[in-house]
Coordinates of C-alpha atoms and ligand atoms in Angstrom, one line a residue:
M73 CA -51.6 -9.4 34.5
I74 CA -50.2 -11.0 31.3
R75 CA -50.7 -14.7 31.0
P76 CA -47.4 -16.7 30.3
T77 CA -48.6 -17.8 26.9
A78 CA -49.5 -14.3 25.9
F79 CA -46.1 -13.1 27.2
F80 CA -44.3 -15.6 24.9
S81 CA -46.5 -14.7 21.9
L82 CA -45.5 -11.0 22.5
L83 CA -41.8 -11.9 22.6
L84 CA -42.0 -13.9 19.4
A85 CA -43.8 -11.0 17.7
L86 CA -40.9 -8.7 18.4
P87 CA -38.3 -8.5 15.6
L88 CA -35.0 -10.2 16.7
T89 CA -33.0 -7.1 15.7
A90 CA -34.9 -5.1 18.3
H91 CA -32.7 -6.9 20.8
A92 CA -29.4 -5.9 19.1
D93 CA -27.6 -3.3 21.0
P94 CA -24.3 -2.9 19.1
A95 CA -23.0 -0.1 21.3
A96 CA -23.3 -2.4 24.4
D97 CA -22.0 -5.4 22.5
Y98 CA -19.0 -3.3 21.3
A99 CA -18.3 -2.1 24.9
E100 CA -18.5 -5.6 26.2
H101 CA -16.7 -7.7 23.6
C102 CA -14.6 -5.3 21.4
A103 CA -13.5 -2.2 23.3
A104 CA -10.7 -4.0 25.3
C105 CA -8.7 -4.7 22.2
H106 CA -10.0 -2.2 19.6
G107 CA -10.3 0.8 22.0
E108 CA -13.4 2.4 23.5
D109 CA -13.2 5.0 20.8
R110 CA -12.8 2.4 18.0
L111 CA -9.4 3.9 17.2
G112 CA -7.5 0.7 17.9
G113 CA -5.4 -0.8 20.7
T114 CA -3.9 -4.2 20.6
G115 CA -6.3 -4.8 17.7
P116 CA -6.8 -2.6 14.7
A117 CA -9.0 0.5 14.5
L118 CA -12.6 -0.4 13.7
I119 CA -13.5 2.6 11.6
P120 CA -14.6 2.8 7.9
E121 CA -11.2 4.3 6.9
T122 CA -9.5 1.0 7.9
L123 CA -12.3 -1.4 7.3
G124 CA -13.4 -0.1 4.0
R125 CA -11.5 -2.7 2.1
V126 CA -12.0 -5.6 4.5
R127 CA -14.5 -8.2 3.3
G128 CA -16.4 -10.7 5.5
I129 CA -16.3 -8.7 8.8
D130 CA -19.4 -10.7 10.0
T131 CA -17.5 -13.9 9.5
V132 CA -14.5 -12.5 11.4
I133 CA -16.7 -11.5 14.3
A134 CA -18.5 -14.9 14.3
Q135 CA -15.5 -17.1 13.8
G136 CA -12.4 -15.0 14.7
R137 CA -9.2 -14.8 12.8
V138 CA -6.8 -17.7 12.6
S139 CA -3.3 -17.0 14.1
T140 CA -4.4 -13.8 15.8
Q141 CA -5.9 -12.9 19.2
M142 CA -9.3 -12.2 17.5
E143 CA -11.6 -14.9 18.9
G144 CA -15.0 -15.8 17.5
F145 CA -18.2 -14.6 19.1
A146 CA -20.8 -16.8 17.5
D147 CA -21.5 -18.5 20.8
R148 CA -22.3 -15.1 22.5
L149 CA -23.8 -13.0 19.7
S150 CA -26.8 -13.8 17.6
P151 CA -26.5 -13.4 13.8
E152 CA -28.7 -10.2 14.1
S153 CA -26.4 -8.8 16.8
I154 CA -23.4 -9.5 14.6
T155 CA -25.0 -7.7 11.6
A156 CA -25.8 -4.7 13.8
L157 CA -22.2 -4.7 15.1
V158 CA -20.8 -4.7 11.5
D159 CA -23.0 -1.7 10.8
Y160 CA -21.8 -0.1 14.0
V161 CA -18.0 -0.5 13.3
T162 CA -18.3 0.5 9.6
A163 CA -20.3 3.7 10.4
P164 CA -18.3 6.9 10.4
L165 CA -17.2 8.2 13.8
D166 CA -19.4 11.0 15.1
H167 CA -16.5 13.2 15.8
R168 CA -13.1 14.0 14.1
P169 CA -10.6 12.2 16.3
D170 CA -7.3 13.9 17.0
W171 CA -3.9 12.3 17.2
S172 CA -1.5 14.8 18.8
A173 CA 2.3 14.9 18.6
E174 CA 2.3 13.7 22.2
Q175 CA 0.1 10.7 21.4
I176 CA 2.4 9.9 18.5
A177 CA 5.5 10.0 20.7
A178 CA 3.8 8.0 23.4
S179 CA 2.9 5.2 20.9
R180 CA 6.6 4.5 20.1
E181 CA 7.5 0.9 21.1
M182 CA 11.0 -0.2 20.6
N183 CA 11.9 -3.9 20.7
P184 CA 13.8 -4.5 24.0
D185 CA 15.3 -7.7 22.6
Y186 CA 16.7 -6.1 19.4
Q187 CA 20.4 -6.5 19.0
P188 CA 21.9 -5.0 15.8
A189 CA 24.0 -7.5 14.0
E190 CA 27.4 -6.4 12.7
K191 CA 26.8 -8.3 9.4
P192 CA 23.9 -10.2 7.9
V193 CA 23.0 -13.2 10.0
F194 CA 22.5 -15.2 6.8
A195 CA 24.7 -16.2 3.8
A196 CA 22.4 -14.8 1.1
D197 CA 23.1 -11.7 -0.9
P198 CA 21.6 -9.0 1.4
L199 CA 20.8 -6.8 -1.7
N200 CA 18.9 -9.6 -3.4
I201 CA 16.5 -10.1 -0.5
T202 CA 12.8 -9.9 -1.5
L203 CA 10.1 -9.1 1.0
V204 CA 6.7 -10.6 0.5
V205 CA 3.8 -8.9 2.3
E206 CA 1.3 -11.6 3.4
T207 CA -2.0 -9.8 4.0
G208 CA -3.8 -13.1 4.9
D209 CA -2.3 -13.1 8.4
H210 CA -0.4 -9.8 8.4
H211 CA 3.1 -11.1 8.1
V212 CA 6.1 -10.4 5.9
S213 CA 8.3 -13.2 4.6
V214 CA 11.9 -12.5 3.9
L215 CA 13.1 -14.4 0.9
D216 CA 16.6 -15.2 -0.4
G217 CA 16.4 -13.8 -3.9
D218 CA 18.7 -16.5 -5.3
T219 CA 17.5 -19.7 -3.7
F220 CA 13.9 -18.5 -2.8
E221 CA 14.3 -19.9 0.7
V222 CA 12.3 -18.2 3.3
L223 CA 14.9 -16.8 5.8
A224 CA 12.4 -15.3 8.3
R225 CA 8.7 -14.5 8.7
F226 CA 7.6 -11.7 11.0
A227 CA 4.3 -10.2 12.1
T228 CA 3.4 -6.7 10.8
P229 CA 0.8 -4.2 12.0
F230 CA -2.7 -5.0 10.7
A231 CA -3.4 -4.2 7.0
V232 CA -0.1 -3.1 5.5
H233 CA -0.6 -0.8 2.4
G234 CA 1.8 0.6 -0.2
G235 CA 5.4 -0.3 -0.8
P236 CA 7.7 -0.7 2.2
K237 CA 10.6 1.8 2.0
F238 CA 14.3 0.7 2.4
S239 CA 17.1 2.7 3.9
P240 CA 19.6 3.6 1.1
D241 CA 22.0 0.8 2.1
G242 CA 19.2 -1.7 2.0
R243 CA 19.7 -2.8 5.6
F244 CA 16.5 -1.4 7.2
V245 CA 12.9 -1.4 5.9
Y246 CA 10.0 0.7 7.0
I247 CA 6.5 -0.8 6.6
M248 CA 3.3 1.2 7.0
S249 CA -0.2 0.0 7.9
R250 CA -3.5 1.6 7.1
D251 CA -3.9 2.2 10.8
G252 CA -0.9 4.6 10.7
W253 CA 1.6 2.3 12.3
V254 CA 5.2 2.5 10.9
Q255 CA 7.3 -0.6 11.7
K256 CA 11.1 -0.6 11.4
Y257 CA 12.8 -4.0 10.6
D258 CA 16.5 -4.8 10.5
I259 CA 17.0 -7.2 7.5
W260 CA 20.6 -8.0 8.6
S261 CA 19.6 -9.0 12.1
L262 CA 16.2 -10.4 10.9
A263 CA 14.6 -8.6 13.8
E264 CA 12.0 -5.8 14.4
V265 CA 13.6 -2.6 15.7
G266 CA 10.3 -1.0 16.8
R267 CA 7.1 0.7 15.7
I268 CA 5.2 4.0 16.2
R269 CA 1.7 5.1 15.3
A270 CA 2.2 8.1 13.2
A271 CA -1.5 8.7 12.6
L272 CA -4.9 7.0 12.9
N273 CA -5.3 6.3 9.2
S274 CA -2.4 6.6 6.7
R275 CA -1.9 6.3 2.9
N276 CA 1.8 5.6 2.3
I277 CA 5.4 6.5 3.4
A278 CA 8.5 8.0 1.8
I279 CA 12.1 8.0 2.9
S280 CA 14.6 10.8 2.3
P281 CA 17.6 10.0 0.1
D282 CA 20.0 10.0 3.1
G283 CA 17.6 7.6 5.0
Q284 CA 17.3 10.1 7.9
R285 CA 13.7 11.2 7.5
I286 CA 10.5 9.2 7.0
A287 CA 7.4 11.1 5.8
V288 CA 3.9 9.5 6.5
A289 CA 0.9 10.7 4.4
N290 CA -2.2 10.7 6.5
Y291 CA -6.0 10.8 6.0
L292 CA -6.8 10.9 9.7
P293 CA -6.0 13.4 11.1
E294 CA -5.2 15.3 7.9
S295 CA -1.5 15.6 8.2
L296 CA 2.0 14.6 7.2
T297 CA 4.1 13.1 10.0
I298 CA 7.9 13.3 9.8
L299 CA 9.9 10.8 11.7
D300 CA 13.7 10.3 12.1
S301 CA 15.3 7.0 11.2
D302 CA 14.9 5.7 14.7
L303 CA 11.1 6.4 14.6
N304 CA 11.3 9.5 16.8
P305 CA 8.6 12.0 15.7
L306 CA 10.2 15.2 14.4
R307 CA 7.3 17.2 13.1
L308 CA 3.5 16.9 12.7
I309 CA 2.5 19.0 9.7
A310 CA -1.3 19.8 9.6
T311 CA -2.2 19.8 6.0
Q312 CA -4.7 22.7 5.9
V313 CA -5.6 25.2 3.2
D314 CA -7.2 28.4 4.5
G315 CA -8.0 26.7 7.8
T316 CA -9.7 23.7 6.1
P317 CA -8.0 20.3 6.7
S318 CA -7.2 18.2 3.6
R319 CA -6.2 14.6 3.5
V320 CA -2.9 13.7 1.8
S321 CA -3.3 11.6 -1.3
A322 CA 0.2 10.2 -1.2
V323 CA 3.9 11.3 -0.5
Y324 CA 7.0 10.4 -2.5
Q325 CA 10.6 11.3 -2.2
A326 CA 12.2 13.4 -5.0
P327 CA 15.9 12.5 -4.6
Q328 CA 17.3 15.1 -6.9
R329 CA 15.2 17.9 -5.3
H330 CA 16.0 16.8 -1.7
S331 CA 12.3 16.9 -1.0
F332 CA 9.2 15.0 -0.2
V333 CA 6.4 15.8 -2.7
L334 CA 2.8 15.3 -1.6
A335 CA -0.6 16.0 -3.2
L336 CA -3.6 17.1 -1.2
K337 CA -6.7 15.2 -1.8
D338 CA -9.2 17.8 -0.8
A339 CA -7.5 21.0 -2.0
P340 CA -5.9 21.9 -5.3
E341 CA -2.3 22.0 -4.0
I342 CA 0.9 20.1 -4.2
W343 CA 3.3 20.6 -1.3
E344 CA 7.0 20.1 -1.4
V345 CA 8.8 19.6 2.0
A346 CA 12.6 20.0 2.1
T347 CA 14.1 16.9 3.6
T348 CA 16.8 19.1 5.1
D349 CA 15.1 21.8 7.1
L350 CA 11.5 20.6 6.5
S351 CA 10.5 23.9 5.1
I352 CA 7.3 23.8 3.1
R353 CA 6.6 25.1 -0.4
R354 CA 3.0 25.2 -1.6
I355 CA 2.2 24.9 -5.3
P356 CA -1.4 25.8 -6.4
I357 CA -2.9 23.7 -9.2
D358 CA -6.2 23.6 -10.9
E359 CA -7.7 20.5 -9.3
P360 CA -6.8 18.2 -6.4
L361 CA -4.7 15.1 -7.5
D362 CA -5.4 11.6 -6.3
D363 CA -2.3 9.8 -7.5
F364 CA 0.9 10.8 -9.3
F365 CA 4.2 9.9 -10.9
F366 CA 7.4 11.8 -11.8
S367 CA 9.7 12.4 -14.8
P368 CA 13.1 10.7 -14.3
D369 CA 14.7 14.0 -13.2
Y370 CA 11.8 14.7 -10.8
R371 CA 11.3 18.1 -12.5
Q372 CA 7.8 17.3 -13.6
L373 CA 5.0 15.5 -12.0
I374 CA 2.1 13.7 -13.8
G375 CA -1.0 13.4 -11.8
A376 CA -4.6 12.1 -12.1
N377 CA -7.6 14.1 -11.1
R378 CA -10.3 12.8 -8.7
D379 CA -12.8 12.1 -11.5
G380 CA -10.1 9.8 -13.0
D381 CA -10.5 10.9 -16.6
K382 CA -7.5 13.2 -17.1
G383 CA -3.8 13.4 -16.5
V384 CA -1.9 16.7 -16.0
A385 CA 1.8 17.2 -16.1
I386 CA 3.1 20.0 -13.8
D387 CA 6.5 21.6 -13.7
L388 CA 7.6 21.5 -10.1
D389 CA 10.0 24.4 -10.5
D390 CA 7.5 27.0 -11.7
G391 CA 4.3 25.2 -10.8
H392 CA 2.9 25.5 -14.3
K393 CA 0.8 22.9 -16.1
V394 CA 2.9 21.7 -19.1
A395 CA 0.5 19.2 -20.6
E396 CA -2.9 17.6 -20.2
L397 CA -3.7 14.1 -21.6
P398 CA -6.7 11.8 -21.8
L399 CA -6.4 9.0 -19.2
P400 CA -9.8 7.4 -18.8
G401 CA -11.0 5.1 -16.1
M402 CA -8.9 6.1 -13.0
P403 CA -5.3 5.7 -14.0
H404 CA -3.3 4.3 -11.1
L405 CA -0.2 6.4 -11.6
G406 CA 1.4 5.2 -8.3
S407 CA 2.0 1.9 -10.1
G408 CA 3.6 3.5 -13.1
I409 CA 6.9 2.2 -14.5
T410 CA 9.2 3.5 -17.2
W411 CA 11.5 2.2 -20.0
E412 CA 13.4 3.2 -23.2
R413 CA 11.5 2.7 -26.4
D414 CA 12.9 3.9 -29.8
G415 CA 15.4 6.1 -27.9
R416 CA 12.6 7.8 -25.9
R417 CA 11.5 7.2 -22.4
V418 CA 8.0 6.0 -22.0
M419 CA 5.9 5.3 -18.9
A420 CA 3.0 3.0 -18.5
T421 CA 0.1 3.1 -16.1
P422 CA -2.7 0.7 -15.4
H423 CA -6.3 1.9 -15.0
L424 CA -8.4 0.8 -12.1
G425 CA -11.7 1.4 -14.0
E426 CA -10.9 0.2 -17.5
G427 CA -9.1 -2.7 -19.2
V428 CA -6.4 -0.6 -20.7
L429 CA -2.7 0.2 -20.0
S430 CA -1.8 3.7 -21.1
V431 CA 1.7 4.2 -22.5
I432 CA 2.9 7.8 -22.3
D433 CA 5.9 9.5 -24.0
M434 CA 7.7 11.3 -21.1
Q435 CA 9.4 13.9 -23.3
D436 CA 6.2 15.6 -24.5
W437 CA 3.6 13.7 -22.4
S438 CA 1.7 12.5 -25.5
L439 CA -0.2 9.2 -25.4
V440 CA 1.7 6.6 -27.3
K441 CA -0.8 3.8 -27.1
Q442 CA -3.6 2.4 -25.0
I443 CA -3.0 -1.4 -24.8
K444 CA -6.3 -3.3 -24.4
T445 CA -6.1 -5.8 -21.5
S446 CA -8.5 -8.5 -20.3
G447 CA -9.7 -6.1 -17.5
P448 CA -8.7 -3.3 -15.2
G449 CA -5.3 -3.9 -13.6
F450 CA -3.5 -2.7 -10.5
F451 CA 0.2 -3.3 -10.7
L452 CA 3.0 -3.3 -13.3
R453 CA 6.6 -4.3 -13.2
G454 CA 9.6 -4.5 -15.5
H455 CA 13.4 -4.7 -15.3
A456 CA 16.2 -3.1 -17.3
T457 CA 17.4 -6.6 -18.4
S458 CA 13.9 -7.7 -19.5
P459 CA 12.2 -7.1 -22.8
Y460 CA 8.8 -7.5 -21.0
V461 CA 6.4 -5.6 -18.8
W462 CA 4.2 -7.8 -16.5
A463 CA 0.7 -6.4 -16.1
D464 CA -2.0 -8.0 -13.9
V465 CA -5.8 -8.0 -14.5
F466 CA -6.9 -7.4 -11.0
F467 CA -10.6 -6.9 -11.4
G468 CA -13.4 -8.8 -13.2
P469 CA -13.8 -12.2 -14.6
H470 CA -10.1 -12.3 -15.8
K471 CA -8.6 -11.6 -12.4
D472 CA -6.7 -14.8 -12.8
E473 CA -4.6 -13.5 -15.7
M474 CA -1.2 -11.9 -15.9
H475 CA -0.2 -10.3 -19.2
V476 CA 3.4 -10.3 -20.4
I477 CA 3.8 -7.3 -22.8
D478 CA 6.7 -6.6 -25.2
K479 CA 8.2 -3.2 -24.3
Q480 CA 8.9 -2.3 -28.0
T481 CA 5.9 -3.6 -29.9
L482 CA 3.5 -2.9 -27.0
E483 CA 1.7 -6.2 -27.8
I484 CA 0.7 -8.8 -25.3
V485 CA 3.1 -11.8 -26.0
K486 CA 1.7 -14.2 -23.4
T487 CA -1.0 -14.4 -20.8
L488 CA -0.3 -16.6 -17.8
A489 CA -3.3 -18.0 -15.9
P490 CA -2.2 -21.0 -13.8
F491 CA -5.0 -20.8 -11.2
P492 CA -8.4 -20.4 -13.0
G493 CA -10.8 -18.2 -11.1
Q494 CA -8.3 -17.0 -8.5
T495 CA -6.6 -13.6 -8.3
F496 CA -3.1 -13.7 -9.8
A497 CA -1.5 -10.3 -9.4
H498 CA 1.5 -8.1 -8.6
S499 CA 4.9 -9.1 -9.9
E500 CA 8.5 -8.3 -8.9
F501 CA 11.8 -9.2 -10.5
T502 CA 14.9 -10.5 -8.7
R503 CA 18.0 -8.2 -8.5
D504 CA 19.5 -9.5 -11.8
G505 CA 16.1 -9.6 -13.6
S506 CA 16.4 -13.4 -14.1
H507 CA 13.2 -14.3 -12.3
V508 CA 9.8 -12.9 -11.7
L509 CA 7.7 -13.5 -8.6
V510 CA 3.9 -13.3 -8.9
S511 CA 1.3 -13.6 -6.1
L512 CA -1.6 -16.0 -6.1
W513 CA -3.5 -13.4 -4.1
E514 CA -5.7 -15.8 -2.1
D515 CA -5.8 -16.8 1.6
E516 CA -4.3 -20.2 0.9
G517 CA -2.1 -18.5 -1.8
A518 CA 1.4 -18.8 -3.1
V519 CA 4.2 -16.9 -4.6
V520 CA 4.9 -18.4 -8.1
I521 CA 8.4 -17.9 -9.5
Y522 CA 9.0 -17.7 -13.3
D523 CA 12.0 -17.7 -15.4
A524 CA 11.9 -14.1 -16.8
K525 CA 13.2 -15.2 -20.3
T526 CA 11.4 -18.5 -21.0
L527 CA 8.3 -17.5 -18.9
D528 CA 8.3 -21.0 -17.5
E529 CA 7.3 -21.6 -13.9
V530 CA 10.2 -22.7 -11.7
K531 CA 8.9 -22.8 -8.2
R532 CA 5.8 -22.2 -5.9
L533 CA 6.0 -21.1 -2.3
P534 CA 2.9 -21.4 -0.2
M535 CA 1.9 -18.0 1.3
R536 CA -1.1 -16.4 3.1
K537 CA -2.7 -14.0 0.6
P538 CA 0.5 -12.5 -0.6
S539 CA 0.2 -9.0 -2.0
G540 CA 3.2 -6.8 -2.8
K541 CA 6.7 -8.1 -3.2
Y542 CA 9.8 -5.9 -3.0
N543 CA 13.3 -6.6 -4.0
V544 CA 15.9 -4.6 -2.0
W545 CA 18.2 -3.9 -5.0
N546 CA 15.4 -2.9 -7.3
K547 CA 14.0 -0.5 -4.7
I548 CA 17.2 1.2 -3.5
T549 CA 18.5 1.7 -7.0
F550 CA 15.2 3.0 -8.3
E551 CA 15.2 0.3 -11.0
D552 CA 13.0 1.7 -13.9
G553 CA 10.7 -1.3 -13.8
T554 CA 9.6 -0.7 -10.3
S555 CA 7.1 1.8 -9.0
H556 CA 8.3 4.5 -6.5
Ligands
DHE140 FE1 -3.0 0.7 -3.0 C1 0.4 1.1 -3.5 C2 -3.4 4.0 -3.5 C3 -6.3 0.2 -2.9 C4 -2.5 -2.7 -2.5 N1 -1.8 2.2 -3.4 C5 -0.4 2.2 -3.5 C6 0.1 3.6 -3.7 C7 -1.0 4.4 -3.7 C8 -2.2 3.6 -3.5 C9 -1.0 5.9 -3.9 C10 1.6 3.9 -3.9 C11 2.1 4.2 -2.5 C12 3.5 3.6 -2.2 O1 3.8 2.5 -2.6 O2 4.3 4.3 -1.6 N2 -4.6 1.9 -3.2 C13 -4.6 3.2 -3.4 C14 -5.9 3.7 -3.5 O3 -6.2 4.9 -3.7 C15 -6.8 2.6 -3.5 C16 -7.4 2.4 -4.9 C17 -8.0 2.8 -2.6 C18 -7.7 2.8 -1.1 O4 -8.6 2.5 -0.3 O5 -6.6 3.1 -0.7 C19 -5.9 1.4 -3.1 N3 -4.2 -1.0 -2.7 C20 -5.5 -0.9 -2.7 C21 -6.1 -2.2 -2.5 O6 -7.3 -2.6 -2.4 C22 -5.0 -3.2 -2.5 C23 -5.1 -4.1 -3.7 C24 -5.0 -4.2 -1.3 C25 -4.5 -3.5 0.0 O7 -3.5 -4.0 0.5 O8 -5.2 -2.6 0.4 C26 -3.8 -2.3 -2.6 N4 -1.3 -0.6 -3.0 C27 -1.3 -1.9 -2.8 C28 0.0 -2.4 -2.9 C29 0.8 -1.3 -3.2 C30 0.0 -0.2 -3.3 C31 0.4 -3.9 -2.7 C32 2.4 -1.3 -3.4 C33 2.6 -1.6 -4.9 C34 4.0 -1.7 -5.3 O9 4.4 -2.6 -6.0 O10 4.8 -0.8 -4.9

């Protein structure tokens, strides 16, 4: 028989982690909201594809998330159990989950209280509305673009990514989350119309020029989901090459071509899907593309390869490579913008891995200049009425800086840094180009509004970790200074 003192010594000798049973803890505390299979439920999916960019998961488990149903578990789980649970939810799934057309259809939830308004329920210019995605508590604020008054604030699915896409008349907006949810919101009525889960993990969405089709680019399962404008699933296209599935890097609409253009991430192919009959054209290329941009006529596509050191321009009509250019340090072509310089159209792209901004001549795809910045940037914006391009420094010690660059001299004319040490990123112009909105990208953050000419600050609006901002007019008119 073991004496009690010996029993306690034995217990103390055991490492605490030996008691951690993350699978049991998950089943007891997490599965009800996040799904037994970790693929999400009322809470987001707890898989690396979704959590990869979320910081402080241990703190969220211990303390919960303010303004959500996520409660804290510090009173029920030891620090060791929480650490084990973080490892458990960030480990890859042991099987490839499916998400069938039937499951997509069954996930469609329309808002029973939605009443379409006959005209906007506010006095503001409906085409100068700017949406602010607040990733701090997963909401969107609807701003009057003239007075900067917040007209409404609504909850989004967890972890919105990429630019929301507006219907051609600017009335409706479609918003996508990394968990594959697509939400439709009626700006005139200031009300959600509904949502549907198009996939388990998605990249971005595109809308057809007539507003009738929405394409959702997916990593999990590897596919492109096509929805109609009322969020009914129309087609689930498995993106496979020779029977091997490939993730979709991104999808964009090519208005002049009446098509959606997507690049496969795991196979050297570009696909073009007709927005009319959804027929698919496959274009073989040399290497898979991660991110891409188009010439103004959408005839050519410029893409970056996976190693992130080279750009290639491809003619979408004949599928041939027309140029290759040095683009070091992971160019983020999805953030590219264009403008006229010396009678020629140029485009600029930031680089995620290097403190430069590449300016490219779009006629012959030559490199005009690499502008040195204070660090790698993520987003760019301009406006036809403005002589400047606004470029953030998203990474590194200068993440608190926003460069203002002269479109003609390609020199930095001013660097704004109103919040030392805090991320200051992503800009958006108002409809008339008179003001620029920048995010103080922090949990207790703000949107800071600048006079676009004098570069003076005119207003600050408190926001919860605001990320992207999207002006209806700039988006529906494909204003040169805004990305796709
Ligand atoms: Fe994004 C847009 C890819 C990480 C915030 N991002 C895009 C687009 C692509 C892309 C292809 C253009 C799609 C569109 O708008 O239709 N993003 C990627 C990546 O490959 C990358 C580097 C890694 C990943 O895990 O996906 C990545 N992106 C991030 C982030 O970490 C950011 C900063 C925070 C977040 O919310 O996840 C982020 N991405 C954004 C935003 C846009 C975006 C705010 C829309 C920019 C715009 O102005 O239109």
